[in-house]
XYZ file of C-alpha atoms in Angstrom:
618
model
C -28.602 13.638 -17.321
C -28.915 9.929 -16.614
C -27.113 7.587 -18.932
C -28.167 4.093 -19.762
C -25.726 1.590 -18.258
C -26.291 -0.835 -21.120
C -25.187 1.846 -23.566
C -22.213 2.666 -21.371
C -21.238 -1.001 -21.321
C -21.370 -1.248 -25.098
C -19.290 1.912 -25.401
C -16.798 0.497 -22.912
C -16.511 -2.788 -24.770
C -15.839 -0.921 -28.004
C -13.085 0.954 -26.197
C -11.567 -2.116 -24.555
C -11.790 -4.223 -27.721
C -11.683 -1.667 -30.546
C -11.091 -4.113 -33.399
C -7.552 -2.858 -33.850
C -4.548 -3.487 -31.568
C -4.907 -1.776 -28.195
C -1.777 -0.706 -26.356
C -2.133 0.146 -22.664
C 0.541 2.179 -20.870
C 0.589 2.113 -17.086
C 0.648 5.787 -16.137
C 0.114 5.709 -12.402
C 2.644 7.524 -10.245
C 5.132 4.636 -10.313
C 4.951 4.415 -14.103
C 5.275 8.170 -14.557
C 8.311 8.222 -12.292
C 9.908 5.624 -14.569
C 9.131 7.578 -17.768
C 5.730 6.186 -18.780
C 4.604 9.618 -19.936
C 7.306 9.708 -22.617
C 6.551 6.103 -23.566
C 2.866 6.943 -23.991
C 3.623 9.934 -26.188
C 6.075 7.953 -28.320
C 3.507 5.197 -28.841
C 0.815 7.722 -29.828
C 3.164 9.246 -32.431
C 4.279 5.857 -33.743
C 0.802 4.341 -33.796
C -1.094 7.100 -35.568
C -4.553 5.666 -36.306
C -3.320 2.112 -36.760
C -3.478 1.189 -33.060
C -5.319 2.490 -30.031
C -3.019 3.780 -27.281
C -4.580 4.144 -23.822
C -3.445 5.176 -20.387
C -4.198 2.455 -17.845
C -3.470 2.030 -14.158
C -0.722 0.213 -12.310
C -0.752 -3.586 -12.513
C 1.241 -3.726 -9.291
C 4.689 -4.703 -10.560
C 6.229 -1.279 -9.970
C 9.804 -2.599 -10.129
C 9.585 -3.096 -13.892
C 7.819 0.110 -14.901
C 7.056 1.370 -17.454
C 4.735 -1.573 -18.079
C 2.925 -1.808 -21.410
C 0.234 -4.272 -22.461
C -0.678 -5.082 -26.051
C -3.921 -6.710 -27.109
C -4.167 -7.861 -30.702
C -7.765 -8.758 -31.650
C -8.402 -12.473 -31.271
C -5.249 -13.094 -29.252
C -4.268 -12.993 -25.582
C -3.114 -9.723 -24.070
C 0.678 -9.639 -23.666
C 2.875 -7.705 -21.280
C 6.135 -5.826 -21.809
C 8.307 -4.609 -18.942
C 10.776 -1.708 -18.615
C 9.689 -0.150 -21.893
C 11.472 2.956 -23.166
C 10.314 5.482 -25.797
C 12.749 4.174 -28.426
C 10.882 0.854 -28.436
C 7.627 2.481 -29.587
C 7.976 1.969 -33.377
C 8.946 -1.680 -32.961
C 6.102 -2.235 -30.508
C 3.552 -0.782 -32.899
C 4.943 -2.963 -35.694
C 4.739 -6.006 -33.425
C 1.114 -5.191 -32.628
C 0.356 -4.908 -36.341
C 1.779 -8.346 -37.038
C 5.342 -7.683 -38.065
C 8.069 -9.797 -36.568
C 10.695 -7.900 -34.679
C 13.181 -7.927 -31.868
C 10.610 -7.433 -29.133
C 9.724 -10.268 -26.804
C 6.770 -9.958 -24.435
C 7.482 -11.351 -20.989
C 4.107 -13.030 -20.488
C 0.506 -13.219 -21.616
C -2.711 -12.649 -19.685
C -5.365 -15.332 -19.652
C -8.268 -13.106 -18.674
C -9.311 -9.533 -18.044
C -10.187 -9.727 -14.373
C -13.856 -10.329 -13.656
C -15.046 -8.951 -16.974
C -18.015 -11.030 -18.181
C -16.888 -12.945 -21.251
C -13.433 -11.424 -21.111
C -11.627 -14.716 -21.595
C -13.544 -15.263 -24.806
C -12.713 -11.799 -26.024
C -9.013 -12.157 -25.329
C -8.744 -15.074 -27.714
C -6.048 -17.698 -28.157
C -2.658 -17.467 -26.593
C 0.769 -16.840 -28.022
C 2.483 -19.770 -26.336
C 4.050 -17.490 -23.762
C 4.219 -18.064 -20.026
C 1.044 -16.952 -18.264
C 1.451 -13.827 -16.184
C 0.612 -15.835 -13.063
C 3.757 -17.913 -13.576
C 6.057 -14.937 -13.018
C 7.514 -14.954 -9.508
C 5.859 -11.642 -8.687
C 2.350 -12.824 -9.593
C 2.622 -16.483 -8.541
C 0.234 -17.041 -5.626
C -1.584 -13.737 -6.015
C -5.370 -13.624 -6.172
C -6.523 -10.265 -7.457
C -10.091 -9.540 -6.342
C -9.630 -5.874 -5.491
C -6.965 -5.140 -8.108
C -8.865 -7.037 -10.803
C -9.108 -4.040 -13.128
C -5.751 -2.416 -12.367
C -3.552 -2.179 -15.419
C -6.393 -3.191 -17.746
C -8.941 -0.385 -17.908
C -8.495 3.337 -18.439
C -9.099 4.733 -14.923
C -10.669 7.877 -16.359
C -13.203 5.935 -18.428
C -16.571 5.221 -16.834
C -17.659 3.171 -19.890
C -14.627 0.859 -19.547
C -15.362 0.334 -15.837
C -18.976 -0.488 -16.652
C -17.813 -2.851 -19.401
C -15.905 -4.989 -16.908
C -18.923 -5.312 -14.633
C -18.645 -1.981 -12.855
C -21.733 -0.581 -11.108
C -23.616 -3.863 -11.623
C -23.353 -4.408 -7.859
C -24.787 -0.959 -7.204
C -27.699 -1.576 -9.560
C -28.333 -4.901 -7.849
C -28.097 -3.312 -4.394
C -30.511 -0.495 -5.217
C -33.033 -3.091 -6.344
C -33.054 -4.737 -2.932
C -33.832 -3.471 0.590
C -30.796 -2.071 2.401
C -31.250 -4.709 5.103
C -30.562 -7.487 2.606
C -27.348 -5.865 1.423
C -26.256 -5.320 5.013
C -26.915 -8.976 5.740
C -24.850 -10.009 2.693
C -21.888 -7.843 3.691
C -22.073 -9.002 7.308
C -22.282 -12.656 6.321
C -19.334 -12.258 3.941
C -17.087 -11.573 6.935
C -15.489 -8.561 5.211
C -13.287 -6.773 7.742
C -11.906 -3.264 7.534
C -8.652 -3.202 5.614
C -7.380 -0.028 7.228
C -6.045 -1.196 10.553
C -7.849 -3.056 13.304
C -9.920 -5.269 11.021
C -13.320 -4.396 12.534
C -16.150 -6.245 10.741
C -17.563 -3.939 8.078
C -21.145 -5.161 8.395
C -21.174 -4.542 12.146
C -19.845 -1.024 11.642
C -22.541 -0.301 9.071
C -25.227 -1.779 11.359
C -24.059 0.315 14.312
C -24.342 3.506 12.241
C -27.630 2.570 10.675
C -29.267 1.749 14.019
C -28.696 5.194 15.588
C -31.791 7.382 15.093
C -30.783 10.493 13.174
C -31.972 12.700 10.362
C -28.503 12.721 8.824
C -25.776 10.118 8.533
C -22.439 10.212 6.736
C -20.025 7.802 5.100
C -16.366 8.787 4.886
C -13.743 7.088 2.752
C -10.431 7.300 4.602
C -7.813 7.800 1.888
C -5.330 9.478 4.217
C -2.608 6.891 3.641
C 0.512 7.924 5.527
C 2.626 4.889 6.446
C 6.209 5.116 5.141
C 6.585 2.783 2.174
C 2.868 2.099 1.851
C 0.892 3.096 -1.230
C -1.888 0.504 -1.603
C -4.675 3.093 -1.461
C -2.898 5.435 -3.849
C -2.499 2.573 -6.311
C -6.208 1.707 -6.180
C -7.352 5.310 -6.443
C -5.093 5.958 -9.424
C -5.936 2.687 -11.190
C -9.590 1.937 -10.403
C -11.285 4.943 -8.758
C -14.797 3.941 -9.861
C -14.606 0.747 -7.771
C -14.086 2.886 -4.658
C -16.947 5.189 -5.630
C -19.243 2.218 -6.182
C -18.432 0.776 -2.757
C -18.935 4.200 -1.192
C -22.381 4.665 -2.733
C -23.456 1.162 -1.686
C -22.325 1.876 1.889
C -24.339 5.105 1.858
C -27.417 3.274 0.623
C -27.153 0.672 3.386
C -26.688 3.096 6.286
C -29.073 5.733 4.928
C -26.510 8.468 4.228
C -27.031 11.078 1.550
C -23.635 12.750 1.843
C -20.339 10.953 1.507
C -16.816 12.308 1.803
C -13.518 11.081 0.437
C -10.685 12.363 2.640
C -7.535 12.063 0.541
C -4.118 13.539 1.190
C -3.155 16.408 -1.066
C 0.288 14.827 -1.637
C -1.444 12.379 -3.990
C -2.072 14.790 -6.889
C -2.712 12.089 -9.494
C -5.100 10.216 -7.200
C -6.909 13.477 -6.493
C -7.153 14.284 -10.209
C -8.476 10.839 -11.114
C -10.968 10.934 -8.236
C -12.230 14.360 -9.325
C -12.631 13.071 -12.873
C -14.408 9.908 -11.706
C -16.781 11.817 -9.410
C -17.731 14.182 -12.223
C -18.268 11.288 -14.650
C -20.449 9.486 -12.109
C -22.472 12.653 -11.538
C -22.974 13.174 -15.263
C -24.145 9.593 -15.613
C -26.699 9.901 -12.837
C -24.774 7.576 -10.523
C -24.739 10.278 -7.862
C -27.138 13.134 -7.247
C -30.740 13.370 -5.992
C -32.040 10.120 -7.513
C -29.472 7.546 -8.631
C -30.579 5.916 -11.873
C -34.106 7.078 -11.092
C -34.450 4.931 -7.954
C -35.289 7.787 -5.604
C -32.166 7.232 -3.520
C -29.729 10.125 -3.736
C -26.201 10.747 -2.544
C -23.472 13.303 -3.129
C -19.728 12.700 -2.997
C -17.487 15.453 -1.638
C -13.720 15.367 -1.995
C -11.726 16.787 0.915
C -7.956 17.123 0.588
C -5.995 16.569 3.789
C -2.776 18.380 4.548
C -0.791 15.198 5.088
C -0.858 14.813 8.868
C -0.246 11.179 9.753
C -2.502 11.398 12.793
C -5.479 12.229 10.573
C -5.588 8.580 9.594
C -7.169 8.049 13.015
C -10.946 8.246 12.687
C -11.775 10.964 15.188
C -8.807 13.095 14.107
C -9.954 12.744 10.504
C -13.447 13.897 11.448
C -11.985 16.888 13.276
C -9.963 17.792 10.197
C -13.007 17.574 7.920
C -14.875 19.866 10.303
C -12.064 22.417 10.061
C -10.610 21.789 13.505
C -7.057 20.657 14.371
C -6.589 17.004 13.518
C -6.527 15.598 17.042
C -8.143 12.383 18.275
C -10.773 12.507 20.988
C -11.743 9.917 23.590
C -14.113 7.131 22.552
C -16.957 6.408 23.261
C -18.937 7.902 21.742
C -17.717 6.134 18.611
C -18.118 7.737 15.186
C -20.949 5.327 14.466
C -22.808 6.989 17.339
C -21.537 10.558 17.122
C -19.277 11.303 14.203
C -19.110 14.071 11.602
C -21.038 17.145 12.795
C -22.280 14.999 15.667
C -24.104 12.591 13.351
C -23.699 8.800 12.983
C -20.790 8.210 10.616
C -19.188 5.217 8.928
C -15.491 5.468 8.127
C -14.064 2.823 5.819
C -10.749 2.911 4.060
C -10.161 2.712 0.293
C -9.499 -1.020 0.067
C -12.502 -1.913 2.230
C -14.844 0.025 -0.046
C -13.211 -1.389 -3.189
C -14.021 -4.861 -1.824
C -17.736 -4.147 -1.492
C -18.695 -4.376 -5.215
C -16.637 -7.568 -5.552
C -18.331 -9.158 -2.538
C -21.800 -8.423 -3.925
C -20.807 -9.533 -7.424
C -19.488 -12.920 -6.365
C -21.710 -13.497 -3.326
C -20.796 -14.021 0.304
C -20.127 -17.740 0.003
C -17.572 -17.400 -2.774
C -15.927 -14.455 -1.023
C -15.606 -16.546 2.134
C -13.943 -19.290 0.097
C -10.892 -16.999 -0.071
C -8.723 -16.385 2.970
C -9.370 -17.858 6.406
C -12.491 -18.469 8.448
C -11.869 -15.440 10.655
C -10.334 -13.256 7.924
C -12.061 -13.947 4.600
C -10.960 -12.442 1.317
C -7.683 -10.960 0.192
C -5.319 -8.209 1.274
C -3.235 -5.821 -0.815
C 0.297 -5.260 0.455
C 2.904 -2.744 -0.510
C 6.019 -4.913 -0.762
C 9.139 -2.766 -0.372
C 12.561 -2.712 1.250
C 15.295 -5.275 0.560
C 13.424 -6.974 -2.283
C 14.136 -7.432 -5.974
C 10.480 -7.133 -6.997
C 8.903 -4.137 -5.319
C 5.241 -3.411 -5.878
C 1.659 -4.069 -4.853
C 0.689 -7.692 -4.275
C -2.752 -9.049 -3.446
C -2.918 -12.382 -1.642
C -5.502 -14.355 0.234
C -5.613 -13.811 3.969
C -3.617 -16.522 5.685
C -0.889 -16.601 3.055
C 2.449 -17.198 4.833
C 5.000 -14.419 4.824
C 7.494 -16.626 3.018
C 5.167 -16.688 -0.021
C 5.245 -12.890 -0.115
C 9.043 -13.029 0.111
C 9.053 -15.257 -2.974
C 6.926 -12.693 -4.818
C 9.482 -10.100 -3.849
C 12.241 -12.270 -5.342
C 13.817 -12.695 -1.936
C 15.434 -15.838 -0.580
C 14.054 -16.466 2.893
C 17.544 -16.924 4.329
C 18.409 -13.346 3.395
C 15.528 -11.895 5.419
C 16.388 -10.642 8.867
C 12.988 -9.158 9.653
C 9.725 -7.968 8.156
C 7.898 -4.865 9.355
C 4.115 -5.038 8.976
C 1.547 -2.392 9.732
C 3.687 0.706 9.266
C 5.180 2.770 12.127
C 2.524 1.420 14.471
C 3.157 -2.159 13.452
C 5.688 -4.659 14.628
C 8.869 -6.336 13.476
C 8.671 -10.045 12.751
C 11.965 -11.969 12.619
C 13.069 -13.941 9.571
C 12.742 -17.142 11.593
C 8.949 -16.675 11.594
C 8.290 -16.412 7.864
C 5.896 -19.353 8.088
C 3.548 -16.983 9.922
C 0.210 -16.707 8.087
C -0.778 -13.145 7.312
C -4.114 -12.532 8.990
C -5.292 -10.280 11.782
C -5.082 -12.858 14.568
C -1.703 -14.361 13.677
C -0.044 -10.960 13.349
C -1.495 -9.869 16.693
C -0.094 -12.971 18.376
C 3.316 -12.072 16.954
C 3.020 -8.597 18.479
C 2.319 -6.815 15.201
C -0.736 -5.603 13.306
C -2.075 -5.820 9.770
C -2.390 -2.049 9.498
C -3.264 -0.821 6.053
C -0.820 -3.172 4.342
C 2.693 -1.758 4.434
C 5.264 -4.540 4.372
C 8.939 -3.604 4.646
C 11.512 -6.371 4.181
C 14.875 -5.958 5.908
C 18.058 -7.893 5.202
C 20.821 -8.809 7.620
C 22.516 -5.413 7.312
C 19.644 -3.753 9.208
C 20.145 -2.834 12.854
C 16.964 -3.573 14.778
C 17.693 -0.964 17.453
C 18.122 1.656 14.755
C 14.942 0.442 13.027
C 12.928 0.832 16.238
C 14.455 4.286 16.698
C 13.498 5.276 13.144
C 9.847 4.237 13.441
C 9.512 5.768 16.903
C 11.054 8.988 15.610
C 8.551 9.081 12.738
C 5.639 8.525 15.105
C 6.892 11.164 17.532
C 7.272 13.709 14.743
C 3.769 13.017 13.427
C 1.985 12.742 16.795
C -0.497 15.461 17.670
C 0.919 15.841 21.198
C -2.511 16.024 22.777
C -2.234 13.256 25.375
C 0.560 13.093 27.947
C 1.313 9.337 27.886
C 1.941 9.343 24.146
C 3.794 12.656 23.986
C 6.027 12.190 27.021
C 6.368 8.441 26.695
C 7.652 8.617 23.150
C 10.161 11.299 24.124
C 11.478 9.103 26.954
C 11.704 6.051 24.722
C 13.442 8.031 22.018
C 15.932 9.261 24.623
C 16.845 5.706 25.600
C 17.191 4.605 21.970
C 19.351 7.633 21.178
C 21.693 6.668 23.993
C 21.910 3.094 22.793
C 22.852 3.946 19.207
C 25.294 6.615 20.380
C 27.125 4.208 22.635
C 26.096 5.787 25.909
C 23.557 3.256 27.104
C 23.182 2.768 30.833
C 22.481 -0.298 32.955
C 18.749 -0.669 33.296
C 17.997 1.107 29.991
C 16.326 -1.926 28.435
C 14.047 -2.418 31.415
C 13.188 1.288 31.361
C 12.517 1.174 27.630
C 10.079 -1.715 27.970
C 8.390 -0.090 30.954
C 7.769 3.130 29.027
C 6.574 1.222 25.960
C 3.984 -0.690 27.958
C 2.843 2.484 29.700
C 2.329 4.295 26.381
C 0.485 1.296 24.981
C -1.856 1.146 27.969
C -2.535 4.822 28.560
C -2.515 6.619 25.201
C -5.714 8.209 24.009
C -6.003 6.816 20.487
C -5.119 3.713 18.524
C -2.102 5.353 16.936
C -0.584 6.146 20.308
C -1.445 2.742 21.686
C 0.303 0.991 18.797
C 3.303 3.306 18.535
C 5.430 1.204 20.936
C 4.973 -1.945 18.799
C 8.301 -1.620 16.917
C 10.110 -1.206 20.241
C 8.325 -4.068 21.955
C 8.711 -6.499 19.071
C 12.399 -5.770 18.540
C 12.970 -6.136 22.283
C 11.122 -9.448 22.122
C 12.734 -10.910 19.019
C 16.135 -9.190 18.920
C 17.083 -8.821 22.567
C 20.683 -9.765 21.753
C 21.122 -6.669 19.587
C 19.930 -4.403 22.387
C 22.300 -6.054 24.859
C 25.168 -5.657 22.379
C 24.435 -1.939 22.087
C 24.591 -1.655 25.861
C 28.089 -3.114 25.610
C 29.047 -0.660 22.867
C 28.608 -2.922 19.820
C 26.305 -2.711 16.822
C 26.162 -6.243 15.449
C 24.847 -5.040 12.077
C 27.553 -2.405 11.716
C 25.052 0.390 11.223
C 25.237 2.706 14.246
C 28.110 5.063 13.466
C 29.127 5.730 17.022
C 29.639 2.007 17.601
C 31.719 1.045 14.593
C 35.189 1.569 13.157
C 36.443 1.113 9.636
C 39.571 -1.023 9.252
C 41.954 -1.532 6.348
C 43.234 -5.053 5.798
C 46.824 -4.257 4.848
C 47.323 -7.703 3.357
C 44.643 -6.988 0.755
C 45.223 -3.259 0.335
C 46.615 -2.266 -3.095
C 47.848 1.082 -1.805
C 46.102 2.631 -4.813
C 44.992 5.694 -2.851
C 41.393 5.637 -4.096
C 40.008 5.584 -0.545
C 42.345 8.423 0.435
C 41.080 10.567 -2.442
C 37.463 9.765 -1.613
C 37.640 10.498 2.111
C 36.246 13.976 2.733
C 37.407 13.932 6.354
C 41.054 13.184 5.578
C 40.891 10.159 7.856
C 42.849 7.752 5.610
C 46.512 8.129 6.480
C 49.812 6.679 5.255
C 51.405 6.013 1.864
C 52.854 2.529 1.758
C 50.656 1.169 4.511
C 47.347 2.915 4.999
C 45.215 3.119 8.092
C 42.061 4.973 9.169
C 42.264 7.508 11.991
C 39.152 6.776 14.148
C 39.149 10.293 15.567
C 38.897 11.895 12.129
C 36.644 9.233 10.576
C 32.986 10.276 10.285
C 31.838 6.683 9.479
C 30.272 7.629 6.167
C 31.459 4.422 4.486
C 32.569 6.096 1.261
C 36.073 4.529 1.522
C 34.579 1.043 1.729
C 32.332 1.680 -1.249
C 35.178 2.704 -3.575
C 37.859 0.213 -2.479
C 38.604 -1.987 -5.535
C 40.196 -4.716 -3.390
C 37.420 -4.887 -0.773
C 40.118 -4.380 1.815
C 38.037 -2.139 4.087
C 35.703 -3.688 6.618
C 33.470 -2.578 9.493
C 34.248 -3.659 12.997
C 33.124 -2.797 16.457
C 35.318 -0.390 18.238
C 33.522 2.225 20.261
C 34.810 1.141 23.609
């Protein structure tokens, strides 16, 4: 059955603007973890038929979940943070016009790119605009435009905010014209290396073949990164629309979304969206009666990090072990089942409808000349405001620190690009975030993980952690990667255990460069980045470890806990807390270094802050 998009749009507008107050509860994974499910249920029970209560996606500000929005007809949409179920009756009363103790934190001036949305939102409440909050100041939300506003399970609501208009436009034009528009927009892949999307599509399209495929890489595996999960849970139809447009351009009639099974909510919302699109005639043998047909198949990955690499992903889809293979031939030449294949990640595909909707020139007005558009980052680590932020390419790192509520002086380093990325020191926060600038700093954009580290982080231990993750997740197929990582890990283990040897740092760098040069795939080639960048920017910490000192006081083998007897209250709290029985004495206490296991529990409980960390291995 093919539905009429105009009817869908009208249905969506009635749902978005029902004529009674609409309360949206962010029920993505972050919201659910904070109790949004209970908040939603409490609002449904309190609202009865007097308000409309809807599940919406994540607006990005995960730190303050559960997040609830309230739209009273004729007025601006307002936002509440850290909502709990007990607030539901008061919130419903507030929405119905009663005064009460609730205070929204901000109001929204528009509903993303929805045509006429500003008019529909109505006049403001005199509150601060959402964009004035530290977390949102400086953001430009092209890809996340619908997140936190529409019901991600509702095709009509997506259509109401302009969804599938780009697909309809694309199907009305020759594929060559759409390819030219995407190429001219300068859109680059958001999953890693930043390869130009239009060139990748052209390369696939130009290979003679009866069959071609488009794969959406949703196998997001970087520690601390969840940009793709957020988009899939909050706006899955945008990804489907970009996927179908890509298929139309390259001449593919089968598309695959490869998503990790550990994302159950993303999987569920994708399955729902795919079925809704099929029912509406947006997939199938003849989309909207145009004669062009495409099917979307969902494949759940088992969670292997290496399957984020294109050829390993293809192997996994084909039912083989997820191992990379040498390139060329590239997937565009010989991909899935030996056919030309495009692989784009979630954010890249979600950009496609926006690019076509606004046109290449406007899209290029965002970002930099070489890296147009925006990028979504997962901002985590030593920050006050954790969440998903979307900024224009070229935005300096210090602006992202401000969104995270972090004073620049408190930042020791920033890790970009996940385990295969690099560590950028706090002294370089003026660095613009784009592909070229990050590469010059020894790092990569990656898919958008951004981990902020304060001055208590040990850079040698950080490099050891990321290398350990990569080694555990590596497929082990190629010798340089497998053996090189083991050798590097051995050196780092010695350093943090206080048994470093002269020449270790030179050996470490030598192995890192060898792995980078000789590994089979991009993951292996980038794995040494955390080692190389910490060696480059934090050489002093490595040299201190060689001498038996951990300057950050992190590596247990290199530290001792001391009691300042002048400050000690002799209260005995530390003695009671110590599981190892290392705190000795009655009147004057001291810590036995041979018994101490360096867990830090004594320091945490000391009411006089009399316990400190010092170096003392040798």
